[in-house]
PDB file of C-alpha atoms in Angstrom:
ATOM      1  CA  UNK D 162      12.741  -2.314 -18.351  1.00 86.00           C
ATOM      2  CA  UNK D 163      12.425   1.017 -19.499  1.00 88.00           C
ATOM      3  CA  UNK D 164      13.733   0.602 -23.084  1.00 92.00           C
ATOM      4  CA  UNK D 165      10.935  -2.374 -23.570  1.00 93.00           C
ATOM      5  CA  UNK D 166       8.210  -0.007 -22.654  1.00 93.00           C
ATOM      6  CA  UNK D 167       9.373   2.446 -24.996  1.00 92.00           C
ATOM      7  CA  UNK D 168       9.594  -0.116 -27.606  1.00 95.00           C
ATOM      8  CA  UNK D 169       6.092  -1.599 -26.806  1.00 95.00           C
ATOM      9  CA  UNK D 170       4.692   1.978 -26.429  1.00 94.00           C
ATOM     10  CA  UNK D 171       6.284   2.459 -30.611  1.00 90.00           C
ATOM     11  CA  UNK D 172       5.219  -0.623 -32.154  1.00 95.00           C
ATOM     12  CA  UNK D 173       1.746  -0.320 -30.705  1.00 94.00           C
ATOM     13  CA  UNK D 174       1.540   3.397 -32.154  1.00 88.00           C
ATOM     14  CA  UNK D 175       2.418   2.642 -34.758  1.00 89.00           C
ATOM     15  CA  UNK D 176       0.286  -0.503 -35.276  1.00 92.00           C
ATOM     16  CA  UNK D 177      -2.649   2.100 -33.987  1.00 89.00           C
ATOM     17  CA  UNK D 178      -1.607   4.776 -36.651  1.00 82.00           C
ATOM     18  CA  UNK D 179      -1.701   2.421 -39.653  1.00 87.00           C
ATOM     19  CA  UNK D 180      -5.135   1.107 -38.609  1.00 88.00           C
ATOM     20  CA  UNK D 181      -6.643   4.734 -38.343  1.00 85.00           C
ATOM     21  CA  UNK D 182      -4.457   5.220 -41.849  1.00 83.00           C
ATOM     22  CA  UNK D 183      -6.431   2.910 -43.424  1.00 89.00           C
ATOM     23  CA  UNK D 184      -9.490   2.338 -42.080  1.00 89.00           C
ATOM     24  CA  UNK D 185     -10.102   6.210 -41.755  1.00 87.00           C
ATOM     25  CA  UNK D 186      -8.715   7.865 -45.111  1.00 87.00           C
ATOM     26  CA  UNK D 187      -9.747  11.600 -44.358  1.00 88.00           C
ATOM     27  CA  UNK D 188      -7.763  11.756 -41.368  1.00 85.00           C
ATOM     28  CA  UNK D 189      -3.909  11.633 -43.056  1.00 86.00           C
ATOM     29  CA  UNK D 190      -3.649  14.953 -42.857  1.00 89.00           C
ATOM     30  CA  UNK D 191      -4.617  15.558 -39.525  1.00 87.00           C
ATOM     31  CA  UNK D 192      -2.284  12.290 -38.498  1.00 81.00           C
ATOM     32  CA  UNK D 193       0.321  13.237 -41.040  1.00 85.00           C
ATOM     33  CA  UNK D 194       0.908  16.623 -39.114  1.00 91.00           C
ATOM     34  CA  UNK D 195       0.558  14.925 -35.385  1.00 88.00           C
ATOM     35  CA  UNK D 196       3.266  12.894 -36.655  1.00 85.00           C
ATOM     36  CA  UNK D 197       5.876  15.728 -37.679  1.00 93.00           C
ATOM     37  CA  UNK D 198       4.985  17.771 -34.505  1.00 95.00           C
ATOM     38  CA  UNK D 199       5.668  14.343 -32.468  1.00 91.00           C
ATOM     39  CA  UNK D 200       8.833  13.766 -33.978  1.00 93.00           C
ATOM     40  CA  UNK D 201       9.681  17.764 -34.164  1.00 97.00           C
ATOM     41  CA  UNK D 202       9.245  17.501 -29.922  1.00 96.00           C
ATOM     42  CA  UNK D 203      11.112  14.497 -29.504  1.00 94.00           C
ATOM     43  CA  UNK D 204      13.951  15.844 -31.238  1.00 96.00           C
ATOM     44  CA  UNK D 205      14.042  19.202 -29.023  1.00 97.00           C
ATOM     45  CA  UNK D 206      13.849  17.146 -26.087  1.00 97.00           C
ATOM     46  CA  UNK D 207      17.123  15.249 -27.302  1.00 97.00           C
ATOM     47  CA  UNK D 208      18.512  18.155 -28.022  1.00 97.00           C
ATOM     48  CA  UNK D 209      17.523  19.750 -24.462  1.00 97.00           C
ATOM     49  CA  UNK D 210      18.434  16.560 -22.779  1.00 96.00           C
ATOM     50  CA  UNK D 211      22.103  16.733 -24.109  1.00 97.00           C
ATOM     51  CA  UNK D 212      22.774  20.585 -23.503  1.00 97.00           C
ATOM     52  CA  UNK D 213      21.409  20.065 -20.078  1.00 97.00           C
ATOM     53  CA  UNK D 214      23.899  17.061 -19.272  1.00 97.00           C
ATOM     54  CA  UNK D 215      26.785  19.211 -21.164  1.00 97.00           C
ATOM     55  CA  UNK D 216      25.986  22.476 -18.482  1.00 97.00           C
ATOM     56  CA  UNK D 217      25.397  20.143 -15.537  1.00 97.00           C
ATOM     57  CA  UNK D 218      28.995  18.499 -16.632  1.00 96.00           C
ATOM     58  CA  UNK D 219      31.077  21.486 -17.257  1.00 96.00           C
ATOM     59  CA  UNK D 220      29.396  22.904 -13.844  1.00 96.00           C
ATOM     60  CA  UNK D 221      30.390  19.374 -11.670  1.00 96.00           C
ATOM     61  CA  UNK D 222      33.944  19.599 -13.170  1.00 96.00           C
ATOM     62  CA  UNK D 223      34.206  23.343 -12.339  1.00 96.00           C
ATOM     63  CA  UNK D 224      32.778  22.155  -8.664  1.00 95.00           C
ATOM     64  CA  UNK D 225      35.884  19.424  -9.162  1.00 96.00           C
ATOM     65  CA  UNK D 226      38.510  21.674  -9.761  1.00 95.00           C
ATOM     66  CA  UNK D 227      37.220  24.432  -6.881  1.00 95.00           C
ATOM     67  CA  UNK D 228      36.819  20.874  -4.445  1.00 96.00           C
ATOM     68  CA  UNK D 229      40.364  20.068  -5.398  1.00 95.00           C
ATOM     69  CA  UNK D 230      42.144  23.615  -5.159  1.00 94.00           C
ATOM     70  CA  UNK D 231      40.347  24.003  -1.323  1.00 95.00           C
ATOM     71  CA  UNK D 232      41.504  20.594  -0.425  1.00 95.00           C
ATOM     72  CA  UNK D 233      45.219  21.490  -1.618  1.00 95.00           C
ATOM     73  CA  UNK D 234      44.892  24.715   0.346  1.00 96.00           C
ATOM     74  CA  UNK D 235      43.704  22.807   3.693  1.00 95.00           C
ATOM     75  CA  UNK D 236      46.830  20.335   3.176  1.00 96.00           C
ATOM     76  CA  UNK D 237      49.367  23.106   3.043  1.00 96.00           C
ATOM     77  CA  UNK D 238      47.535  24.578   5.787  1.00 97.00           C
ATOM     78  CA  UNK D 239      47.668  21.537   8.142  1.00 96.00           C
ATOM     79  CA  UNK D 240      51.610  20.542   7.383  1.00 96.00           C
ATOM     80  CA  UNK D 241      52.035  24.554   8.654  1.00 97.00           C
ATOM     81  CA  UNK D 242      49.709  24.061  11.668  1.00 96.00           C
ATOM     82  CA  UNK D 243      51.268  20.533  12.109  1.00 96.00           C
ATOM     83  CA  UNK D 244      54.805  22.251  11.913  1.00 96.00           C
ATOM     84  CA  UNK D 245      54.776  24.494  13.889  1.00 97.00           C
ATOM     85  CA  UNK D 246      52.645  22.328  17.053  1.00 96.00           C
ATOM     86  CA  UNK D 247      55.556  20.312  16.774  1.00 96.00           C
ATOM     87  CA  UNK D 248      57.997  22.857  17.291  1.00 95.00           C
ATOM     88  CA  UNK D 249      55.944  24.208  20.408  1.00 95.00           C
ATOM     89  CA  UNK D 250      56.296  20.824  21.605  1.00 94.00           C
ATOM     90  CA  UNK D 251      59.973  20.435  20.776  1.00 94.00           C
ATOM     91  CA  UNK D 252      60.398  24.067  22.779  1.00 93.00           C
ATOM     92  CA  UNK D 253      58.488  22.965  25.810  1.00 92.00           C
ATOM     93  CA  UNK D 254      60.096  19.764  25.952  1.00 91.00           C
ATOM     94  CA  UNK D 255      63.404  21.556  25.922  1.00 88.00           C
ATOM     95  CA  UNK D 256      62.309  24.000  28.493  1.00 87.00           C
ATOM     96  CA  UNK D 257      60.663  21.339  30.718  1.00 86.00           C
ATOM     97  CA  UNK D 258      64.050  19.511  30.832  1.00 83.00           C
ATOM     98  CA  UNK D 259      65.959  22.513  31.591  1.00 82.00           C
ATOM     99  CA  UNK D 260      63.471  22.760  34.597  1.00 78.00           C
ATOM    100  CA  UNK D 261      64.295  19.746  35.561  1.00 75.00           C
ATOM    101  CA  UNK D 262      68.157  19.974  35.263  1.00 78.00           C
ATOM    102  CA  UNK D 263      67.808  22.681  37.043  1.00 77.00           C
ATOM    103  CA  UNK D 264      65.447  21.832  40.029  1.00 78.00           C
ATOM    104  CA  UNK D 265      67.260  18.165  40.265  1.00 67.00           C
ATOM    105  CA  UNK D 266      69.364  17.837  43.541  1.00 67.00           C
ATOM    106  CA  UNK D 267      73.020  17.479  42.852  1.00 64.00           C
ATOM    107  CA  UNK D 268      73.941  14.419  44.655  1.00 64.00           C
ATOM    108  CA  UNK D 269      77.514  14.798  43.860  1.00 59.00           C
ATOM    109  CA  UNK D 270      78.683  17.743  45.149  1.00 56.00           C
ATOM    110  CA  UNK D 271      76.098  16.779  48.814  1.00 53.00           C
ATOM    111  CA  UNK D 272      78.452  13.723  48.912  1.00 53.00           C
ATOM    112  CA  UNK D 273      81.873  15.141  48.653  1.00 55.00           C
ATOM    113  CA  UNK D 274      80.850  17.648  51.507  1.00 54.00           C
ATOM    114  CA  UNK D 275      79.924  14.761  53.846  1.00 55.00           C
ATOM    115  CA  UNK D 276      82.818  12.588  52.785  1.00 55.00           C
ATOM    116  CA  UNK D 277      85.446  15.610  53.747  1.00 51.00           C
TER     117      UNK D 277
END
């Protein structure tokens, strides 16, 4: 929708500017410049508009590659954190059932002093 404005917005300049060409002779030169300083500003902007996309680009890949590197970093980070929960859980597992071997009544040895 944009594009036909801007094409509707040219084609009715530039009907305008041949009328006033015509019709109005001792204004060319005063329409004549207009015309280069019009097309002189829309070529800056172009020119603006694409070295501001480039620096907005190079900075959003740089952002990228920063994003990427922290993320790596956090995963090495959580397989150590993850590591080394697990082995606190393998030790107190261990430990726990050494508790219990060791707190557990020893039915064997009850029964062979009853049975003698």
């Amino acid at each position: 929708m944009v594009t036909f404005f801007k094409v509707v917005g040219w084609v009715m300049a530039t009907i305008s500017g041949l009328l006033v060409w015509n019709l109005l002779p001792e204004t060319r030169t005063v329409i004549s410049c207009g015309m280069v300083v019009a097309f002189i500003c829309y070529g800056i902007s172009i020119v603006v508009g694409v070295t501001v996309k480039r620096l907005i680009g190079d900075e959003l890949r740089e952002l990228r590659l920063q994003s990427n590197a922290a993320a790596c970093r956090l995963e090495l980070m959580d397989r150590k954190v993850t590591a080394i929960l697990r082995d606190a859980l393998e030790q107190r597992q261990a430990a726990n059932l050494t508790a219990a071997v060791r707190t557990a009544p020893r039915h064997g040895h009850a029964d062979q002093r009853r049975s003698a």
